[in-house]
Structures are given as C-alpha cells and as structure tokens.
XYZ file of C-alpha atoms in Angstrom:
686
model
C 319.669 -70.417 21.918
C 318.242 -74.023 21.869
C 320.022 -74.705 18.519
C 323.272 -73.181 19.744
C 322.939 -75.442 23.046
C 322.310 -78.629 20.860
C 325.021 -77.834 18.705
C 327.992 -79.293 20.815
C 326.342 -82.324 21.983
C 325.827 -82.936 18.078
C 329.160 -82.404 17.366
C 330.375 -84.970 20.316
C 328.004 -87.238 19.128
C 329.329 -87.488 15.327
C 332.966 -87.480 16.655
C 332.144 -90.480 18.829
C 330.532 -91.975 15.766
C 333.411 -91.100 13.729
C 335.707 -92.996 16.326
C 333.685 -96.171 16.679
C 333.583 -96.154 12.763
C 337.318 -95.766 12.648
C 337.807 -98.601 15.251
C 335.450 -101.039 13.107
C 337.764 -100.082 9.971
C 341.305 -100.453 11.543
C 342.579 -103.641 12.711
C 346.154 -104.770 13.958
C 346.147 -107.803 11.596
C 345.337 -105.620 8.671
C 348.553 -106.274 6.843
C 348.839 -110.044 8.312
C 348.775 -111.455 4.830
C 349.615 -108.435 2.389
C 352.921 -107.670 4.328
C 353.679 -109.659 7.386
C 356.911 -108.015 8.052
C 355.992 -104.536 8.303
C 356.032 -104.495 12.035
C 359.755 -106.374 11.772
C 361.043 -103.907 9.258
C 359.939 -100.900 10.944
C 361.040 -101.807 14.236
C 364.676 -102.465 12.992
C 365.012 -99.418 11.623
C 363.640 -97.440 14.619
C 365.674 -99.448 17.124
C 369.316 -98.226 14.620
C 368.069 -94.578 15.141
C 367.409 -94.483 18.481
C 370.791 -96.172 19.315
C 372.384 -93.694 17.464
C 370.398 -90.794 18.934
C 367.690 -91.154 21.506
C 366.217 -88.218 20.563
C 364.936 -89.471 17.310
C 362.234 -91.561 19.425
C 360.935 -88.300 20.903
C 360.864 -86.526 17.089
C 358.909 -89.644 15.821
C 356.125 -89.482 18.575
C 355.895 -85.966 18.323
C 355.379 -86.436 14.326
C 352.500 -88.635 14.991
C 350.825 -86.447 17.690
C 351.356 -83.516 15.162
C 349.704 -85.238 12.350
C 346.907 -87.000 14.362
C 345.692 -83.741 15.717
C 345.667 -81.882 12.282
C 343.360 -83.491 10.167
C 343.284 -86.850 11.646
C 346.090 -89.526 11.211
C 346.531 -89.367 7.644
C 350.368 -88.659 7.503
C 349.502 -85.254 5.922
C 352.191 -83.743 8.151
C 355.113 -85.578 5.781
C 353.952 -83.616 2.728
C 356.346 -81.471 0.950
C 355.091 -77.748 0.118
C 353.774 -77.864 -3.658
C 352.817 -74.199 -5.529
C 349.442 -75.988 -5.646
C 349.011 -77.276 -1.989
C 351.173 -75.821 0.648
C 351.806 -78.247 3.486
C 351.908 -78.455 7.157
C 355.663 -78.399 7.724
C 355.997 -74.934 7.313
C 353.253 -73.853 9.408
C 353.868 -72.710 13.552
C 355.122 -75.338 15.377
C 356.291 -77.501 12.535
C 358.364 -74.620 11.128
C 361.278 -74.928 13.352
C 363.470 -77.550 14.053
C 365.592 -80.153 12.377
C 364.200 -82.307 9.716
C 366.251 -85.430 9.905
C 362.840 -86.936 11.724
C 361.248 -86.903 7.661
C 364.607 -88.636 6.777
C 364.103 -91.094 9.262
C 360.290 -91.875 8.151
C 361.366 -92.028 4.450
C 363.838 -94.361 5.188
C 361.495 -96.616 7.110
C 359.159 -96.204 4.111
C 362.204 -97.184 1.759
C 362.622 -100.795 3.303
C 359.059 -101.229 3.901
C 358.467 -100.763 0.009
C 361.493 -103.118 -0.654
C 359.437 -105.797 1.272
C 355.865 -105.020 0.107
C 355.880 -102.491 -2.814
C 352.700 -99.842 -2.463
C 351.016 -101.782 0.272
C 351.666 -99.799 3.088
C 350.400 -96.192 3.863
C 352.824 -94.114 5.264
C 350.079 -92.836 8.219
C 350.775 -96.840 9.096
C 354.597 -96.494 9.243
C 354.207 -93.442 11.409
C 351.683 -95.150 13.710
C 354.124 -98.027 14.152
C 357.120 -95.993 14.429
C 355.683 -93.912 17.227
C 354.678 -97.130 19.248
C 358.296 -98.693 18.846
C 359.795 -95.016 19.972
C 357.897 -95.363 23.111
C 358.987 -98.955 23.747
C 362.854 -98.658 22.814
C 363.048 -95.924 24.970
C 361.678 -98.025 28.135
C 358.061 -97.535 27.702
C 354.969 -99.861 27.107
C 353.919 -101.253 23.751
C 350.554 -102.279 22.449
C 348.983 -103.743 19.171
C 348.534 -100.992 16.645
C 345.216 -100.922 14.618
C 346.316 -100.428 11.184
C 344.588 -99.907 7.608
C 345.103 -96.276 7.471
C 345.331 -94.570 4.323
C 347.119 -91.558 3.184
C 345.810 -87.754 2.891
C 345.389 -86.427 -0.692
C 345.638 -82.887 0.696
C 347.447 -81.228 3.567
C 345.286 -79.206 6.309
C 347.717 -76.155 6.496
C 345.537 -74.010 8.113
C 344.290 -76.432 10.966
C 348.019 -76.591 12.374
C 347.767 -73.310 14.053
C 344.563 -73.603 15.338
C 344.318 -77.561 16.672
C 347.685 -77.774 18.085
C 347.679 -76.308 21.643
C 350.579 -74.447 22.738
C 353.114 -74.278 25.689
C 351.295 -71.337 27.252
C 348.145 -72.991 27.041
C 345.822 -73.225 30.293
C 344.273 -76.423 31.234
C 340.994 -75.462 30.528
C 342.065 -75.023 26.668
C 344.141 -78.175 26.644
C 340.986 -79.824 28.048
C 338.999 -78.124 25.339
C 341.534 -79.207 22.464
C 341.721 -82.741 23.876
C 337.831 -82.950 23.656
C 337.308 -81.762 20.257
C 339.160 -84.941 19.265
C 337.076 -87.059 21.270
C 339.745 -87.607 24.210
C 339.117 -87.111 27.850
C 340.734 -85.441 30.220
C 342.454 -88.641 31.416
C 343.687 -89.184 27.927
C 344.993 -85.618 28.100
C 346.818 -86.512 31.067
C 348.532 -89.706 29.786
C 349.496 -88.586 26.595
C 351.156 -85.573 28.111
C 353.268 -87.898 29.571
C 354.904 -88.286 26.188
C 357.070 -85.181 27.685
C 358.819 -87.807 29.469
C 361.417 -87.711 26.915
C 362.481 -85.119 24.674
C 363.427 -81.468 24.629
C 361.847 -77.836 24.454
C 363.728 -74.559 23.124
C 364.430 -71.581 25.637
C 361.562 -69.693 23.579
C 358.686 -72.016 24.714
C 359.646 -72.002 28.327
C 361.256 -68.793 29.240
C 358.013 -67.002 30.257
C 357.392 -70.080 32.779
C 361.008 -69.941 34.463
C 360.679 -66.098 34.663
C 357.074 -65.248 35.360
C 355.183 -68.407 36.658
C 354.219 -68.356 40.113
C 353.760 -72.093 40.424
C 357.576 -73.290 39.519
C 360.268 -74.437 41.713
C 362.746 -71.645 42.389
C 365.254 -74.172 42.358
C 364.301 -75.274 39.003
C 363.505 -71.707 37.377
C 366.988 -70.645 38.585
C 368.691 -73.673 36.884
C 366.809 -73.085 33.733
C 367.863 -69.520 33.454
C 371.333 -70.571 33.473
C 370.664 -71.786 29.741
C 367.927 -69.782 28.904
C 368.717 -65.904 29.775
C 365.902 -63.287 29.872
C 366.492 -62.377 26.523
C 368.698 -64.093 23.437
C 369.586 -67.835 23.482
C 366.146 -68.858 22.104
C 367.222 -72.120 20.448
C 368.858 -73.366 23.528
C 367.322 -76.958 24.604
C 366.615 -78.247 27.763
C 364.943 -81.633 28.653
C 361.132 -81.764 29.117
C 361.686 -84.193 32.117
C 364.945 -83.514 34.004
C 364.948 -86.212 35.926
C 365.124 -89.398 33.165
C 365.245 -87.204 30.035
C 366.069 -90.098 27.556
C 363.889 -92.573 29.304
C 360.085 -93.336 28.866
C 358.965 -93.645 32.414
C 356.734 -91.392 34.812
C 359.835 -89.034 35.636
C 357.461 -86.263 34.044
C 354.884 -86.707 36.571
C 357.453 -86.590 39.633
C 358.482 -83.599 38.026
C 354.723 -81.791 37.920
C 354.434 -82.217 41.613
C 357.600 -80.834 42.505
C 356.731 -77.848 40.573
C 359.118 -78.404 37.872
C 357.310 -78.838 34.520
C 359.121 -77.168 31.981
C 356.414 -75.580 30.030
C 353.351 -73.560 31.271
C 351.334 -76.349 29.861
C 352.960 -78.889 31.449
C 352.538 -77.339 35.330
C 349.094 -76.685 34.164
C 348.219 -80.384 34.768
C 349.233 -80.113 38.209
C 347.440 -76.493 39.420
C 344.976 -77.347 41.614
C 342.786 -78.461 38.521
C 340.775 -81.314 37.129
C 343.505 -83.647 36.647
C 345.651 -83.118 40.052
C 344.663 -86.579 41.138
C 345.664 -88.349 37.959
C 348.850 -86.798 37.707
C 349.299 -87.584 41.510
C 348.709 -91.054 40.720
C 351.054 -91.598 37.416
C 353.826 -89.826 39.726
C 353.539 -92.897 42.324
C 352.454 -95.751 39.781
C 354.546 -96.096 36.794
C 352.303 -99.075 35.677
C 349.124 -97.238 35.768
C 350.630 -94.529 33.735
C 352.344 -96.964 31.263
C 348.591 -98.856 31.049
C 346.453 -95.499 30.545
C 349.332 -94.157 27.671
C 348.995 -97.129 25.925
C 345.075 -96.893 25.640
C 345.105 -93.191 25.224
C 347.372 -93.745 21.981
C 345.366 -96.248 20.339
C 342.566 -93.542 20.898
C 344.718 -91.058 19.500
C 345.688 -93.093 16.583
C 341.570 -93.602 15.701
C 341.243 -89.780 15.212
C 339.806 -89.201 11.647
C 341.728 -91.837 9.437
C 341.348 -92.294 5.504
C 340.241 -95.876 5.326
C 338.757 -98.176 2.569
C 338.695 -96.197 -1.087
C 339.363 -92.792 0.181
C 342.974 -91.387 0.195
C 345.828 -93.582 -1.439
C 348.944 -95.575 -0.246
C 352.033 -93.023 -0.910
C 355.001 -94.889 -2.590
C 356.496 -91.493 -1.361
C 355.778 -90.105 1.926
C 356.435 -86.283 0.785
C 354.200 -86.501 -2.246
C 351.053 -87.683 -3.638
C 351.472 -91.020 -5.556
C 347.999 -90.181 -7.500
C 349.174 -86.867 -9.178
C 346.566 -85.223 -7.439
C 347.908 -81.670 -6.273
C 345.618 -81.534 -3.273
C 343.621 -78.216 -4.116
C 340.566 -80.529 -5.442
C 340.047 -82.707 -2.616
C 340.889 -80.416 0.282
C 337.383 -79.142 0.589
C 335.371 -82.460 0.358
C 338.310 -83.896 2.849
C 337.685 -80.966 5.638
C 334.356 -81.928 5.856
C 335.436 -85.529 7.009
C 336.836 -84.256 10.516
C 334.397 -83.244 13.191
C 337.223 -80.880 14.703
C 337.463 -78.934 11.401
C 333.532 -77.633 11.418
C 334.332 -74.192 12.079
C 334.746 -71.462 10.097
C 336.995 -72.002 6.870
C 339.170 -69.749 4.906
C 337.612 -69.465 1.434
C 338.741 -72.026 -0.834
C 342.150 -70.952 -2.238
C 342.715 -68.181 0.410
C 346.338 -68.132 1.717
C 347.684 -67.149 4.726
C 349.494 -63.904 4.406
C 353.247 -63.338 5.585
C 352.245 -61.178 8.708
C 349.562 -64.103 9.908
C 352.236 -66.724 9.325
C 354.706 -64.653 11.330
C 352.265 -64.184 14.033
C 351.792 -67.776 14.368
C 354.831 -68.691 14.817
C 355.613 -65.914 17.151
C 352.687 -67.123 19.295
C 354.897 -70.276 20.207
C 351.914 -72.802 19.106
C 353.977 -75.706 19.986
C 352.265 -79.082 20.671
C 353.709 -81.645 23.366
C 357.034 -82.235 22.416
C 357.496 -79.068 20.371
C 360.345 -76.577 20.184
C 359.927 -73.202 18.592
C 361.992 -69.861 18.395
C 359.911 -66.955 19.937
C 360.258 -63.392 20.197
C 362.789 -62.935 23.561
C 360.549 -62.024 26.786
C 362.020 -60.682 29.940
C 359.623 -60.524 32.759
C 361.643 -57.398 34.573
C 360.769 -53.939 33.601
C 357.709 -54.593 31.279
C 356.214 -57.900 31.478
C 354.515 -59.043 34.446
C 356.242 -61.507 36.827
C 354.031 -64.321 38.559
C 350.852 -63.923 36.842
C 348.532 -67.065 37.098
C 344.757 -67.506 36.101
C 344.547 -69.392 39.283
C 346.333 -66.556 41.340
C 343.557 -65.968 43.906
C 342.339 -69.763 43.647
C 342.690 -70.045 47.031
C 342.739 -66.524 48.667
C 339.643 -65.207 46.956
C 337.965 -67.805 44.928
C 334.702 -65.322 44.638
C 336.804 -62.456 42.996
C 335.846 -63.454 39.247
C 332.032 -63.527 39.849
C 331.956 -60.421 42.217
C 333.512 -58.611 39.544
C 331.260 -60.047 37.139
C 328.001 -59.390 38.778
C 328.893 -55.515 39.160
C 330.043 -55.492 35.227
C 326.512 -57.227 34.221
C 324.505 -54.441 36.365
C 326.432 -51.912 34.875
C 326.067 -52.735 31.503
C 322.514 -53.477 31.585
C 322.103 -50.236 32.864
C 324.176 -48.308 30.334
C 325.784 -50.354 27.513
C 328.533 -47.365 27.119
C 329.734 -48.361 30.209
C 331.508 -51.783 28.968
C 333.351 -49.729 26.455
C 334.182 -47.140 29.244
C 335.751 -49.718 31.360
C 337.851 -51.582 28.368
C 339.074 -48.117 27.648
C 340.006 -47.593 31.370
C 342.306 -50.996 31.099
C 344.169 -49.547 27.710
C 345.033 -46.631 29.101
C 346.287 -48.134 32.375
C 348.409 -50.805 30.536
C 349.929 -48.424 27.786
C 351.219 -46.029 30.807
C 353.879 -48.057 32.780
C 352.085 -51.134 32.821
C 348.834 -52.634 34.065
C 349.247 -51.104 37.750
C 345.754 -49.612 38.656
C 347.567 -46.208 38.122
C 345.021 -44.609 36.010
C 342.727 -45.009 38.869
C 344.423 -42.606 41.381
C 342.800 -39.297 41.797
C 344.976 -35.903 42.100
C 345.963 -35.096 45.405
C 346.835 -31.395 46.048
C 349.121 -30.052 46.263
C 351.823 -32.653 46.055
C 350.095 -35.202 43.505
C 348.911 -35.201 40.186
C 347.406 -38.323 38.600
C 346.739 -39.811 34.942
C 343.215 -38.681 35.125
C 343.809 -35.128 33.750
C 346.185 -36.242 30.745
C 344.942 -35.311 27.245
C 343.681 -38.892 26.503
C 342.003 -38.958 29.941
C 340.688 -35.591 30.470
C 336.969 -35.177 30.166
C 336.402 -38.626 28.568
C 337.751 -41.165 30.829
C 334.841 -42.613 32.612
C 333.833 -45.802 34.590
C 335.525 -44.898 37.622
C 332.625 -45.573 39.760
C 332.087 -48.965 38.445
C 335.292 -49.747 39.379
C 335.031 -48.712 42.839
C 331.564 -50.942 42.827
C 333.802 -53.863 41.900
C 336.301 -53.087 44.241
C 334.174 -52.671 47.233
C 332.422 -55.953 46.043
C 335.474 -57.919 46.165
C 336.846 -56.232 49.518
C 333.511 -57.243 51.145
C 334.469 -60.993 49.925
C 338.252 -60.805 50.634
C 339.633 -58.070 52.418
C 342.960 -56.552 51.229
C 343.948 -59.275 48.826
C 342.794 -58.251 45.099
C 344.421 -55.523 43.519
C 342.598 -52.493 41.868
C 344.742 -53.713 38.601
C 343.451 -57.182 38.860
C 340.091 -55.975 39.338
C 340.249 -53.462 36.289
C 341.656 -56.677 34.247
C 338.803 -58.674 35.248
C 336.108 -55.752 34.420
C 337.622 -55.172 31.246
C 337.298 -59.020 30.234
C 333.740 -59.129 31.282
C 332.928 -55.749 29.644
C 333.959 -57.501 26.029
C 331.937 -60.845 26.963
C 328.975 -58.843 27.978
C 328.718 -57.118 24.931
C 328.883 -60.082 22.781
C 332.525 -60.604 22.350
C 334.970 -63.075 23.302
C 335.948 -64.261 26.788
C 339.609 -65.597 28.091
C 341.134 -66.832 31.184
C 342.711 -63.468 32.807
C 346.136 -63.743 34.460
C 346.179 -62.264 37.800
C 348.365 -61.371 40.610
C 349.128 -57.343 39.581
C 349.778 -55.080 42.115
C 348.976 -51.577 42.597
C 351.483 -48.602 42.019
C 351.541 -46.273 44.701
C 352.244 -43.274 41.867
C 351.209 -42.218 38.517
C 352.465 -40.337 35.695
C 350.322 -37.576 33.918
C 353.490 -36.954 31.600
C 353.935 -40.535 30.742
C 350.500 -40.596 29.911
C 350.582 -37.502 27.431
C 353.904 -39.378 26.051
C 352.637 -43.072 25.764
C 348.938 -42.804 24.847
C 348.417 -42.814 20.824
C 346.019 -40.052 19.863
C 343.355 -40.036 17.237
C 345.417 -38.125 14.947
C 348.308 -40.774 15.089
C 349.586 -42.548 11.480
C 350.035 -45.849 11.148
C 353.843 -45.645 11.600
C 353.456 -44.019 15.109
C 350.496 -46.687 15.969
C 353.145 -49.453 15.012
C 355.834 -47.682 17.142
C 353.723 -47.026 19.921
C 352.355 -50.842 20.204
C 355.902 -52.212 19.317
C 357.638 -50.181 22.230
C 355.121 -52.115 24.631
C 356.205 -55.704 22.675
C 352.896 -55.844 20.702
C 352.945 -56.667 17.021
C 351.083 -54.943 14.086
C 348.313 -58.040 14.551
C 348.212 -57.465 18.247
C 347.671 -53.246 17.369
C 345.077 -54.262 14.830
C 343.325 -56.726 16.989
C 343.231 -54.340 20.009
C 342.305 -51.463 17.657
C 338.781 -53.851 17.119
C 338.154 -52.331 20.857
C 336.755 -49.365 18.986
C 333.645 -51.596 18.035
C 331.852 -50.220 20.710
C 331.965 -46.737 22.116
C 331.990 -43.339 21.149
C 333.850 -40.506 20.613
C 333.880 -36.418 20.986
C 333.563 -34.501 18.206
C 336.886 -32.880 19.074
C 338.692 -35.769 18.249
C 337.185 -36.336 14.825
C 336.426 -32.732 13.683
C 339.391 -32.140 11.238
C 338.483 -36.101 9.515
C 335.258 -35.355 8.560
C 335.354 -31.636 7.830
C 337.888 -31.934 4.972
C 340.874 -32.723 6.739
C 341.151 -36.464 5.359
C 340.702 -37.440 1.786
C 340.132 -41.360 2.643
C 336.928 -40.904 4.004
C 333.330 -41.811 2.761
C 331.302 -38.723 1.392
C 328.059 -39.526 2.900
C 329.779 -40.640 6.144
C 331.595 -37.577 6.436
C 328.376 -35.417 5.431
C 326.168 -36.930 8.285
C 328.977 -36.504 10.720
C 329.392 -32.569 9.922
C 325.389 -32.021 11.096
C 326.848 -33.145 14.502
C 330.235 -32.213 14.412
C 330.655 -28.878 12.678
C 333.941 -27.078 11.153
C 334.961 -24.258 13.361
C 334.195 -24.481 16.946
C 331.474 -25.566 19.221
C 330.176 -29.078 19.971
C 333.370 -30.563 20.796
C 331.843 -32.928 23.258
C 329.174 -34.247 20.843
C 329.387 -37.973 20.807
C 329.269 -40.119 18.052
C 329.648 -44.199 17.768
C 333.364 -45.689 16.875
C 331.235 -47.898 14.986
C 328.370 -46.870 13.253
C 327.024 -50.251 12.225
C 326.436 -51.934 15.752
C 327.585 -49.180 18.302
C 327.032 -51.185 21.306
C 327.392 -54.955 20.167
C 331.140 -56.412 20.403
C 331.822 -57.805 16.857
C 333.673 -57.364 13.588
C 331.739 -54.183 12.573
C 334.435 -51.882 13.175
C 336.351 -53.457 10.486
C 333.908 -53.669 7.999
C 333.102 -49.915 8.358
C 337.019 -49.358 7.721
C 336.599 -51.267 4.733
C 334.255 -48.424 3.397
C 336.442 -45.622 4.725
C 334.003 -45.094 7.389
C 336.674 -45.027 10.281
C 335.483 -42.237 12.919
C 339.006 -41.392 13.703
C 341.855 -40.559 11.627
C 343.901 -43.520 13.732
C 341.347 -45.547 12.923
C 341.315 -45.405 9.062
C 345.134 -45.598 9.086
C 344.469 -49.337 9.510
C 342.990 -49.378 5.946
C 344.378 -47.750 3.166
C 342.228 -49.704 0.809
C 345.143 -50.262 -1.551
C 346.648 -46.683 -1.588
C 349.465 -45.738 0.030
C 352.280 -46.921 -2.727
C 351.946 -50.428 -1.000
C 352.773 -49.370 2.584
C 350.083 -50.857 4.426
C 349.213 -53.784 1.994
C 349.737 -56.477 4.516
C 347.725 -53.937 6.997
C 344.988 -53.708 4.748
C 344.854 -57.549 4.371
C 344.571 -57.945 7.979
C 341.688 -55.599 8.199
C 339.834 -57.639 5.472
C 340.702 -60.592 6.809
C 338.862 -59.379 10.132
C 336.066 -57.737 8.177
C 335.037 -61.023 6.684
C 335.682 -63.345 9.857
C 334.271 -62.523 12.940
C 335.554 -65.648 14.666
C 339.525 -64.866 13.870
C 339.054 -61.478 15.056
C 337.494 -62.758 18.410
C 340.533 -65.313 18.974
C 343.023 -62.611 18.287
C 341.368 -59.837 20.211
C 341.572 -62.377 23.325
C 345.219 -63.285 22.645
C 346.056 -59.460 22.174
C 344.254 -58.696 25.293
C 346.258 -61.567 27.046
C 349.558 -59.995 25.822
C 348.610 -56.303 26.578
C 347.625 -57.217 30.511
C 351.153 -58.602 31.011
C 352.666 -55.349 30.466
C 353.992 -54.327 34.148
C 355.489 -51.451 36.125
C 359.332 -51.110 35.758
C 361.384 -53.039 38.335
C 361.677 -51.246 41.565
C 358.426 -49.724 41.170
C 356.983 -49.034 44.897
C 353.482 -51.387 44.697
C 350.859 -52.601 46.996
C 347.159 -53.457 47.201
C 345.063 -50.683 47.703
C 342.248 -50.656 49.668
C 340.480 -47.836 47.819
C 341.714 -47.475 44.147
C 341.568 -43.614 44.248
C 344.287 -43.448 46.552
C 347.536 -45.392 47.816
C 346.871 -46.956 51.211
C-alpha cells in the first residue's frame, strides 16, 4: 500500500522534471541563425488560409492539441499510415473529419523547406501555426519556444486513451490534464480554445437532449439542427456568441448554461474551476494572458530534442527510412503519461476495438466525430448528471457506500447480488427500480417472481437499508433507482473492481412487468447471437456485452442453471472442470439449489479471472462460454474471442471498459409516459 501511495507522487515528480528539462532545451530563438525567416513564412501561409476559411485556424489549433496530448509535441499526428507503423490519423477522434488541415501543414512545410532546407521540424511548424491561428482570429500572441524534433514512430494506442472525450466529467478532465503536468487552471484556460471551431451533432446530441444543466432555449435551438437520430455530421459552433473570433465568449456561454459539449459545461457546474470560468467570462484580458501561458506549457509536453528524433523533410513520413517499429518501444518510455499497461509489441487493435473507440466519441477540445444516433426519449435517460443531488442530498453517496461496505464485509456474496439486481432492473423497461417492487395481491405482480429472479434474486434488504439511511439524511429526494445504481458501483469497487462517476436523477416506476422480465433477461442457455441481439436491443454493443458479462467474475449460480453444461450437454467444457462440478450438480434431478462460483479462480474478487477461465473452457454457464469459442465456430466469433483474450490478459482494459459499459447501461430509461415518482419505500409505490 505504501508503495502504491508513493507512485503517483513519483510520476508527478518525473513529469515536472521532464517539463523542466523541456524548457531548458527549447528556446524562442532556436532558429535565429539557421532559419530567421521561419516565423514570417508560417505566418504568411496561415494568414492566407484563415482569410480563405476562418475554420482553418481552429483546425490547426486542434491538431496541435492532439499532437501534444499523444506522445508529446512531436508531430506524430501528421504521420500517414504505413504497413509497418499505422499512424494516429485513423484512430478515434482523428478518424473523422476533413484532411485539408494536413494539406495546409504540408504547404507551410514546403515553403519553410524552400527557405531553410532540412532545418525546421514539423513539430515546430505546427507549434508556430497554432500560435498564429489564435492571433489571426483575434486572440493573444506569445513567444513560441522552439527546438522540437519529429517523432520516429506514432503513438497509435495512446490516441484513444489520452484524449478526453465530449462526455468527460470534470474529474476525468482534471485527471487527464494532470497526467500531462497541467493544472486545473490550465484546463480551464486551454478549454477556451473552444471559442472557435465547430463540433458535430454526434458529439453533443446527448447534451442537448439529456443534460439537466443546459439552457432550455439553447438546447431547443440546437435540436433544430441535431435531431434525436440521424444528422450526426451536422455542425454547430462551439461558441455560439462569436464562433470565429478568439475571445472570451465561450466562458460567457458556460455561465449561461450554453456550453455545446457536456465536457464544456462540466467546467461550470458547481465544480473546482467555476471561479476561473466566472473570471474569464468577465475579464477577457485575464483569459488571454492565461491561455498564452498555458499554451507554452502545453507545448513543453514531451518534446524530442537534441539528437533524438529527426527533422522530417515531409511531415507525412519519416526521413530516416526507419519504419517506426524499432524505435516505438524505446520512445514510449520517455513520456510519463504513457507509463501504464502497454499492448505487447506488435499487437494491433482489432476492428471491433477500433469501432468501439470511434463510437465512444473520444473527441478532444475542437473535435467532431460521428456517433451512433442517440435519443433521450423511450430508452435513454433524460437529465441525468453526476451532480444531480449536489445541493439537495450531498450525503447520498457516502450514505449508500457505508451501508454497502457493511454488507460486503458481512457477506462478500452480497456485492454480486446487488450488482445483479441492477442488471436485472435496467434490462427490464430501464433503470427504474421496478425490480424492487413486491407483489401486491390480488392486483399487482412484480418482477421478483420472473424466471431469472425467482428464488435467486437477493440483496433487497441491503437496498432497503441503504434507502433508509438516505431517507434519514434527505427525505423524499433520492429515488430507489439511484440508490441501486450507486450500490452497484460501490459493490464492484468494494470487491476490488473499478469505480466511476454515477449519473443520477432517475425516478422510480410505479409499476413493474413480470412478462417483460421473462422476455428481456437473457438466460443461462443463451447463444452468442441471442446475447448480442438482446444487448443490441438496449443500445449496447458487442464490446459492452462482453465487458458487462465480466460481472460474472463475482457471485454464484445454482446447479439448475449449469447442470446441462457439465453433464454432457456442451462439448466446449474442460473435462476436469466438468467432472468436479458433477459431484456438486449430478445429472437428473436433485441439488438444484447447490451453488458454484461463476469464477472458480477468484470467486469473490472483481478482476479479470472470469475471462481467463473462459479461455480454458471453464465458463460455468453455457452463456458464459459462448463468449469464447476458442477458434471454433467457423470463424463466427473470432473477433469475440480476440476481445475475451484481450480482457484475460489486460485487467486494466477490462476495468475501463466495464466502467464505461456500466454508465451506458445505467442510461437505460423507462419508455416516455411511464408513471414515475420518488418512492419512500422501495418495495411499494407511494
């Protein structure tokens, strides 16, 4: 524990040391003798480009951000793909959009080369062009420290991990910037780059249909160009006041609840940078001064200097003839923000992974990406926010956590039980607390007696205890659906799994549907196509399905649910594993209630043991093993197998994907028009 506690401090110290070293290596006068005209050349090309299309300035500024946040300011973002070294352009936030900005950088580079051959790096050209973009659109100027060299390898995998997306909350934004040695004030200032540029409908649809902290008039206006489905590529200005002027209009928008992206409005949402946003909204000079200083700090992230890297002659390809493979591994170790679990050398993202990355909407600052269409009505929760109870019940999370901690300490199985309740609630008409309702004869039959719940659903008394604790603190305020969502998150964390910010603001259904429970909850005998279809019907992808199935890393199942699998019903079962289970669960009848762990490796620890078991054909349920065919099935599940192998070998990636999928599942909502309330007793309507 002590070692783990020192590690973040050590990483921060190294980051600061690297930044100090970068400052010592870079200098505004670096080319004063070797290429004194470089600034004039870059300025001339940028001036013409911005005159022709003001959006060119925003595009170049965005490119500089994307370069520096991924592997440092080394022009790796400019590299084209090669068979040996796939670049960053085709990944996530870089995969969608016009390529004209790269043509513009090529034009600048060509003119600089004509003046000073093989002298000025592409990384420095991009840094100067970003500064000129800001200034030409009415913003500040600053002396750009120069002397960067160009990368010999791209950082493809870091694109999707290091660039915060349009749905990022304030804690994720602060953490992402802190990992680069940038403060929360830097975050607030650099986000002001959104005073210019546009974003696609796909990146802000959820905000204007779902967020509670959005100006109604602003949301209504944006919905005209961004319908609930379709029109993903339609553009809207990030700053609706002065979209093509670099000023402080962006911050005035935030104060008015008119931030276009969810991540924008997070800067002004009762959080740690509210006061800075208010300052910038009223004081344009303070913003300009801070933005210039923060841009210099951004430009100091991980530059290659001295004899490292190279000066490319063509920004799209290496000049040295190296293909990037040899130097990639060595290069990654230079950057503090990449000190995390790396993919094995040579491993590429599979197509399913890349599709999921693109669909996740990881866009950074001036980004725009096409997303899967989303509607907040009839299936996706409207008005959810991680700070929904910030004023009305600030103690809600600690109240639920304390009850869950006691419950899990008394019986570790209870964590799995509460997590299962949340799944079973959300998959039946949305996350509305309907699974918690008792039957009320003669007129009302709830979901507790449905096939998947009868005799196996448990944890209701823990939810009751959590609700009672919350009611004592904040009467008639927090829904049972939200209590269950928080309890599920805490159950995972208390058993060693990830945590995440839970979106809140759900209401409780006044009714339930046993028929829907029987129809919507996949059973233990489900096939892979059936599982995929069931999750797709909820707007969840194959990757979501696989990650969420990892909840079976904790908990038990009854003999009746796996008898057929271990008694000759399945061919893809480990013989030793099946023989062991047959002693507990014999063929024929009897012993239906006997329990076996879903993850025999670490049954009460939330880890990736479940996926390791699947690769050994030791999935307890038929539906579990369907996720991994082991190369069989005529290629039917080759990409599915690859994802299971990935999770089996990379616990961190599973944890990240599970947390994201839990947030998505938690967004499932009752159909529009469903009668709802905040129940005082989770077992019955008010």
